[in-house]
PDB file of C-alpha atoms in Angstrom:
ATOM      1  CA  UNK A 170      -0.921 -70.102 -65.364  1.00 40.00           C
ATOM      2  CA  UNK A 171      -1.179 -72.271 -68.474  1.00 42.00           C
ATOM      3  CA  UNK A 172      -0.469 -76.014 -67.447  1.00 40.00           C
ATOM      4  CA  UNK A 173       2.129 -76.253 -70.176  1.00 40.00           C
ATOM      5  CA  UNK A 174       3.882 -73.327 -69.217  1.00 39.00           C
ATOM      6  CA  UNK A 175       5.749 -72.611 -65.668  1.00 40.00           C
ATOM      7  CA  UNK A 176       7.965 -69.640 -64.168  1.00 40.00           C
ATOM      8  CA  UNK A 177      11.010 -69.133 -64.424  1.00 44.00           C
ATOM      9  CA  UNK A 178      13.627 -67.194 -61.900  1.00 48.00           C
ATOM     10  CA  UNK A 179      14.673 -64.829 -64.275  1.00 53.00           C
ATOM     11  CA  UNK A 180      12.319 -61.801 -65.660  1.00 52.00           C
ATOM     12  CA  UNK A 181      12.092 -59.695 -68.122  1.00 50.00           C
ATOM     13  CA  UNK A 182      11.499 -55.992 -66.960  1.00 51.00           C
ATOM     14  CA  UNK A 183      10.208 -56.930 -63.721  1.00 52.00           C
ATOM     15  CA  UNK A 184       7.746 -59.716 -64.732  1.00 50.00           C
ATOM     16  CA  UNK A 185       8.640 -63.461 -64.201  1.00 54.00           C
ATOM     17  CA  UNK A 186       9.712 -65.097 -67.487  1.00 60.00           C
ATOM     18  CA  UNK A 187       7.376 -67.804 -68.485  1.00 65.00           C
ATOM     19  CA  UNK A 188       9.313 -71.156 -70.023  1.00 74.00           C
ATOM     20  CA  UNK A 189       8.414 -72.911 -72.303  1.00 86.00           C
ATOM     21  CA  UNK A 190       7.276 -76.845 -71.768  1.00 88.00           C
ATOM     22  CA  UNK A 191       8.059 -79.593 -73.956  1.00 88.00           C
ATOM     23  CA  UNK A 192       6.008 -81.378 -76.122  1.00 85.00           C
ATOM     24  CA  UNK A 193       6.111 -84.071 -75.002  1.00 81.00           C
ATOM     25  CA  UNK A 194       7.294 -85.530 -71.730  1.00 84.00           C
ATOM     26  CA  UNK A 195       8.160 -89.258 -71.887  1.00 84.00           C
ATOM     27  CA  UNK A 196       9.294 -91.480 -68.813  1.00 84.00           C
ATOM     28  CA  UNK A 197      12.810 -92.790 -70.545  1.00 79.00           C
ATOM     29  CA  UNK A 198      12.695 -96.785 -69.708  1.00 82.00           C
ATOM     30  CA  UNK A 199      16.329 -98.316 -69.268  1.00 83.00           C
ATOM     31  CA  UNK A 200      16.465-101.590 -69.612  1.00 87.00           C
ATOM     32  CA  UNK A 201      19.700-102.109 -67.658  1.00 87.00           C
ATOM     33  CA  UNK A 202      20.839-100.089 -64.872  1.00 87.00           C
ATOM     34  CA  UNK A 203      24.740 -99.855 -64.801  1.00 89.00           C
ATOM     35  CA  UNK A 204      28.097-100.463 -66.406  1.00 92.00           C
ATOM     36  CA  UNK A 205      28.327-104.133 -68.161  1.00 94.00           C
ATOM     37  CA  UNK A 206      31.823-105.149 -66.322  1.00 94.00           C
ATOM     38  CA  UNK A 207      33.912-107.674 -68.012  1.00 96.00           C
ATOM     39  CA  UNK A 208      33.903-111.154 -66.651  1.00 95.00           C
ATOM     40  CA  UNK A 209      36.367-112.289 -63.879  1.00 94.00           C
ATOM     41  CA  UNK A 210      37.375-108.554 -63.264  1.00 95.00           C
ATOM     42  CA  UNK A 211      36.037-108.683 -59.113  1.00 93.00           C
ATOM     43  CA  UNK A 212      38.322-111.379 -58.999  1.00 94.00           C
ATOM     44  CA  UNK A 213      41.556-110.707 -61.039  1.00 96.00           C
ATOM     45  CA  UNK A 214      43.209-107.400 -60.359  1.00 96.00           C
ATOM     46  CA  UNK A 215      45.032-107.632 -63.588  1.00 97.00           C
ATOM     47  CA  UNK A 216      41.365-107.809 -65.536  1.00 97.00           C
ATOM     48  CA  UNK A 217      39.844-104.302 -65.694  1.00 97.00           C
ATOM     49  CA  UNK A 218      36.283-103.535 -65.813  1.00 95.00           C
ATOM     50  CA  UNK A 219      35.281-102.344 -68.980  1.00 96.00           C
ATOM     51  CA  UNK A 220      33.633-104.455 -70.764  1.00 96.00           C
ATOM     52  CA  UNK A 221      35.272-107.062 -73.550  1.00 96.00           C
ATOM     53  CA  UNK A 222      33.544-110.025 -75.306  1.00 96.00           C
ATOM     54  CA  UNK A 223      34.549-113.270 -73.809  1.00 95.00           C
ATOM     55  CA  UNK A 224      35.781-115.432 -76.895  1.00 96.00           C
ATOM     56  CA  UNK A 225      36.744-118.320 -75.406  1.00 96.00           C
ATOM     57  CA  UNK A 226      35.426-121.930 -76.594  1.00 97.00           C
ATOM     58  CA  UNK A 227      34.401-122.945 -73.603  1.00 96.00           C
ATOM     59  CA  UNK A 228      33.271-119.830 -71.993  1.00 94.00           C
ATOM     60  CA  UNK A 229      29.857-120.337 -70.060  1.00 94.00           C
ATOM     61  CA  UNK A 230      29.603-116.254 -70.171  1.00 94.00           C
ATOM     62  CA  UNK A 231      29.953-116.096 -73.772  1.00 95.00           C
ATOM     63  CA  UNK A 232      27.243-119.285 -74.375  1.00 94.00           C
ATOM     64  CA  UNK A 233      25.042-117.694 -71.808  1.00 93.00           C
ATOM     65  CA  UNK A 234      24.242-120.267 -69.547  1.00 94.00           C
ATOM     66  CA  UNK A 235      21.879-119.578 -66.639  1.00 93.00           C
ATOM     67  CA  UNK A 236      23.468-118.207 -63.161  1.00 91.00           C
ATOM     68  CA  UNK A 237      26.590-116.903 -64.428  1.00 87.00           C
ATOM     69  CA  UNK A 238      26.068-113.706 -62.941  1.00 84.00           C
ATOM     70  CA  UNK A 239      26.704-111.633 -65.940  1.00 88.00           C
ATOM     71  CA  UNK A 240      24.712-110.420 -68.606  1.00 90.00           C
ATOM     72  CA  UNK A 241      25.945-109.449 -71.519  1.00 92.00           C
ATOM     73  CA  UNK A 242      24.865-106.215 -73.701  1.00 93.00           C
ATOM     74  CA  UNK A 243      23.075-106.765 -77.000  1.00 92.00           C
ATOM     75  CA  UNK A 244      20.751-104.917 -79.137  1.00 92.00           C
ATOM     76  CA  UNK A 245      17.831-105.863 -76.883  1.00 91.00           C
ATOM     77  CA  UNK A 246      19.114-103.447 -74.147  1.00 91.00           C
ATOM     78  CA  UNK A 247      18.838-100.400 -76.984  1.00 90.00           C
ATOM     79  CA  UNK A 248      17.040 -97.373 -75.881  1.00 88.00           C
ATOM     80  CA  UNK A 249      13.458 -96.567 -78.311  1.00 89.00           C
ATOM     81  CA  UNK A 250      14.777 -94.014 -81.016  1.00 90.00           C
ATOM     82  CA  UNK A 251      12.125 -91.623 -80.276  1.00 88.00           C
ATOM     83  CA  UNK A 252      13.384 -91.389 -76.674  1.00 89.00           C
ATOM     84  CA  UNK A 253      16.818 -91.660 -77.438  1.00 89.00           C
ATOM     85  CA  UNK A 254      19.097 -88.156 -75.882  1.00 91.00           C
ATOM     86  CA  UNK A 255      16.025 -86.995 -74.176  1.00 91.00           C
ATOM     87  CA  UNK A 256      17.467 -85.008 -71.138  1.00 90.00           C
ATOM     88  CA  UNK A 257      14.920 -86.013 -68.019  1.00 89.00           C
ATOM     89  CA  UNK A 258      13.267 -82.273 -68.780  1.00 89.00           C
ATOM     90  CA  UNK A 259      12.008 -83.800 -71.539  1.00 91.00           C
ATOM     91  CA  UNK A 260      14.110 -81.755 -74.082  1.00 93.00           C
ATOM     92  CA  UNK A 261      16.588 -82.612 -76.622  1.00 94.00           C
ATOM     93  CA  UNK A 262      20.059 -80.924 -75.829  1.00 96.00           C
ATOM     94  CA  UNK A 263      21.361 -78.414 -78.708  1.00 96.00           C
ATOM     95  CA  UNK A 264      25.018 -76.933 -77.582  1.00 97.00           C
ATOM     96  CA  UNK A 265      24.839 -72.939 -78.396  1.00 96.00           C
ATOM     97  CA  UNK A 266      28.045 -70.903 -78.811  1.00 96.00           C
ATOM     98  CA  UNK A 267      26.989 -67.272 -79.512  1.00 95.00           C
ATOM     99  CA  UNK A 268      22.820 -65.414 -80.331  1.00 95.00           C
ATOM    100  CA  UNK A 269      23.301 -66.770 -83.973  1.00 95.00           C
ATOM    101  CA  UNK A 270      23.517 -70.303 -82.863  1.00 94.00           C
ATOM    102  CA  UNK A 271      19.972 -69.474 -80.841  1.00 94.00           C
ATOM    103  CA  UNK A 272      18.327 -68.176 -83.358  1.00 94.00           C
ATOM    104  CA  UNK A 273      18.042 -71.769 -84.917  1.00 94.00           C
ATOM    105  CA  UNK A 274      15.823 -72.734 -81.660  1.00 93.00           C
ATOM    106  CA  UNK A 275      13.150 -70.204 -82.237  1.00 91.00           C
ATOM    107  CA  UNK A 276      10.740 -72.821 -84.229  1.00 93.00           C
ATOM    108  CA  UNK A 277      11.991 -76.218 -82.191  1.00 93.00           C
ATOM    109  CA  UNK A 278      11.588 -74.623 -78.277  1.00 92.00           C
ATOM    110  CA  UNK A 279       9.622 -77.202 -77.664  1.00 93.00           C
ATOM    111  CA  UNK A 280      11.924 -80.198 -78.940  1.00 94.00           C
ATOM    112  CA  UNK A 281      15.448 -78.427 -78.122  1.00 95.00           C
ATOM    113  CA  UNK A 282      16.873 -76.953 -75.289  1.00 95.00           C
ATOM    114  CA  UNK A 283      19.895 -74.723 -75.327  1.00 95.00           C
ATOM    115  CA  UNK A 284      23.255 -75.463 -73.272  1.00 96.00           C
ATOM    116  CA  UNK A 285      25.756 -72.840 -73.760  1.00 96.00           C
ATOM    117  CA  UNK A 286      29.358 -74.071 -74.469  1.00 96.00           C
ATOM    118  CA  UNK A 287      31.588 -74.584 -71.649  1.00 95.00           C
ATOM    119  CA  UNK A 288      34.170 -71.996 -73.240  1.00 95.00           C
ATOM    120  CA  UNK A 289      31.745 -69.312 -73.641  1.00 94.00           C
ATOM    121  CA  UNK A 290      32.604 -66.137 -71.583  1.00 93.00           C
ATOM    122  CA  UNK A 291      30.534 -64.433 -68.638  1.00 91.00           C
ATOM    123  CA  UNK A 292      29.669 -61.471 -70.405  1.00 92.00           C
ATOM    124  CA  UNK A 293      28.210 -63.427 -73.779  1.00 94.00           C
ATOM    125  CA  UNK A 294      26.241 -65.606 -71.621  1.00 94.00           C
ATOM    126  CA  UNK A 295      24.159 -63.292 -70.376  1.00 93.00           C
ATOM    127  CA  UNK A 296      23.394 -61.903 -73.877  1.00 94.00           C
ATOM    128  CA  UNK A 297      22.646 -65.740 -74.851  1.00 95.00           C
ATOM    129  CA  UNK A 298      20.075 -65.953 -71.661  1.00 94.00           C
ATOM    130  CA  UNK A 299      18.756 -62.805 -72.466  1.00 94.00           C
ATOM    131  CA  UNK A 300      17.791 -63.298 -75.968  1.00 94.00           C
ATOM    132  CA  UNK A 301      16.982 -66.638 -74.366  1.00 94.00           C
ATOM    133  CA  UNK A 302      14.158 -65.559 -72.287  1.00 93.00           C
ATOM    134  CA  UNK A 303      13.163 -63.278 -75.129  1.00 93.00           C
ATOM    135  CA  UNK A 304      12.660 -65.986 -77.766  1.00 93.00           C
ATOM    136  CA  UNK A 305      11.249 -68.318 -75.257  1.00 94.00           C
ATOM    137  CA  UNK A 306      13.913 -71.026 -74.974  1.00 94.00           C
ATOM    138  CA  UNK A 307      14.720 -72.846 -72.421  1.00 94.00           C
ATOM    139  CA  UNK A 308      18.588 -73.053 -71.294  1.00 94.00           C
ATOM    140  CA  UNK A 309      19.664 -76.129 -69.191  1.00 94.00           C
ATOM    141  CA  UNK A 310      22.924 -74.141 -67.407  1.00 93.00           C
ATOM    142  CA  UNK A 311      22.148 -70.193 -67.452  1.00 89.00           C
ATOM    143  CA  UNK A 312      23.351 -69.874 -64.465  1.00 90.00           C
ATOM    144  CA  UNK A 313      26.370 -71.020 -64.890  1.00 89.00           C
ATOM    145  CA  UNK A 314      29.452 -68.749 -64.803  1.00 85.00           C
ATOM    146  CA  UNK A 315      27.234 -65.874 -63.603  1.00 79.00           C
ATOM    147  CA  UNK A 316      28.820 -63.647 -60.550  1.00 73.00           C
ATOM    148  CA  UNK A 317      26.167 -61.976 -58.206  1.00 69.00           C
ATOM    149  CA  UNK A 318      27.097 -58.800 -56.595  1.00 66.00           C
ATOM    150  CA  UNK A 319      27.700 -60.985 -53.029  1.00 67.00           C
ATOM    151  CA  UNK A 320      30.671 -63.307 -54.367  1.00 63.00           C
ATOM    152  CA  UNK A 321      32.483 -60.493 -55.612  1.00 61.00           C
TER     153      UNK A 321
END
């Protein structure tokens, strides 16, 4: 097997689909792991923890003095554009509603990867993962909303 290919689950008459890899696969480097919470709010029930810029004059949080405990977010914590919505596969996501919509993936299946719609019924899902598999593309939920002959 090709290193920057791998198999798949699903086949196509009786041979194992081969999916596609991405071009490139980048380790996505957050700078800050968490919510920022809004000061004073694991003290005060009344103060809720999403985040709001302290504007008082006197505010150590807002002047950022050292060992206040929070941090607050700024432009520094950004994420690099060329990583930015890179799903951990390495893949941008591109939301597909019907084959037409897929169609637009056959020259970027390296950079996209399809997620069908959450409204998007049983029975056109598995003609989107079909044509899927046939156009090389790889799908981040095909098996979603697909019964097997057990369950029912």
């Amino acid at each position: 097997i090709d290193s920057a290919l791998w198999i798949c689950t699903r086949s196509i008459a009786g041979r194992p689909a081969r999916m596609v890899a991405p071009l490139q696969k980048v380790k996505v480097i957050h700078k800050h792991k968490g919510k920022f919470k809004r000061h004073q709010s694991d003290t005060n029930v009344s103060v809720p923890e999403s985040w709001r810029r302290p504007k008082g004059i006197d505010s150590r949080v807002r002047r950022k003095f050292k060992g206040c405990g929070i941090n607050m977010p700024n432009i520094g914590y950004g994420t690099n554009k060329k990583h930015r919505h890179l799903l951990p596969s390495g893949f941008r996501k591109f939301v597909v509603h019907n084959v037409a919509d897929l169609e637009l993936l056959l020259m970027h299946n390296r950079t996209y990867a399809a997620e069908i719609a959450h409204n998007v019924s049983s029975l056109k899902r598995k003609a989107i993962v079909d044509r899927a598999l046939e156009l090389n593309v790889n799908i981040t939920n095909g098996k979603a909303k697909v019964r097997t002959e057990e369950d029912e």
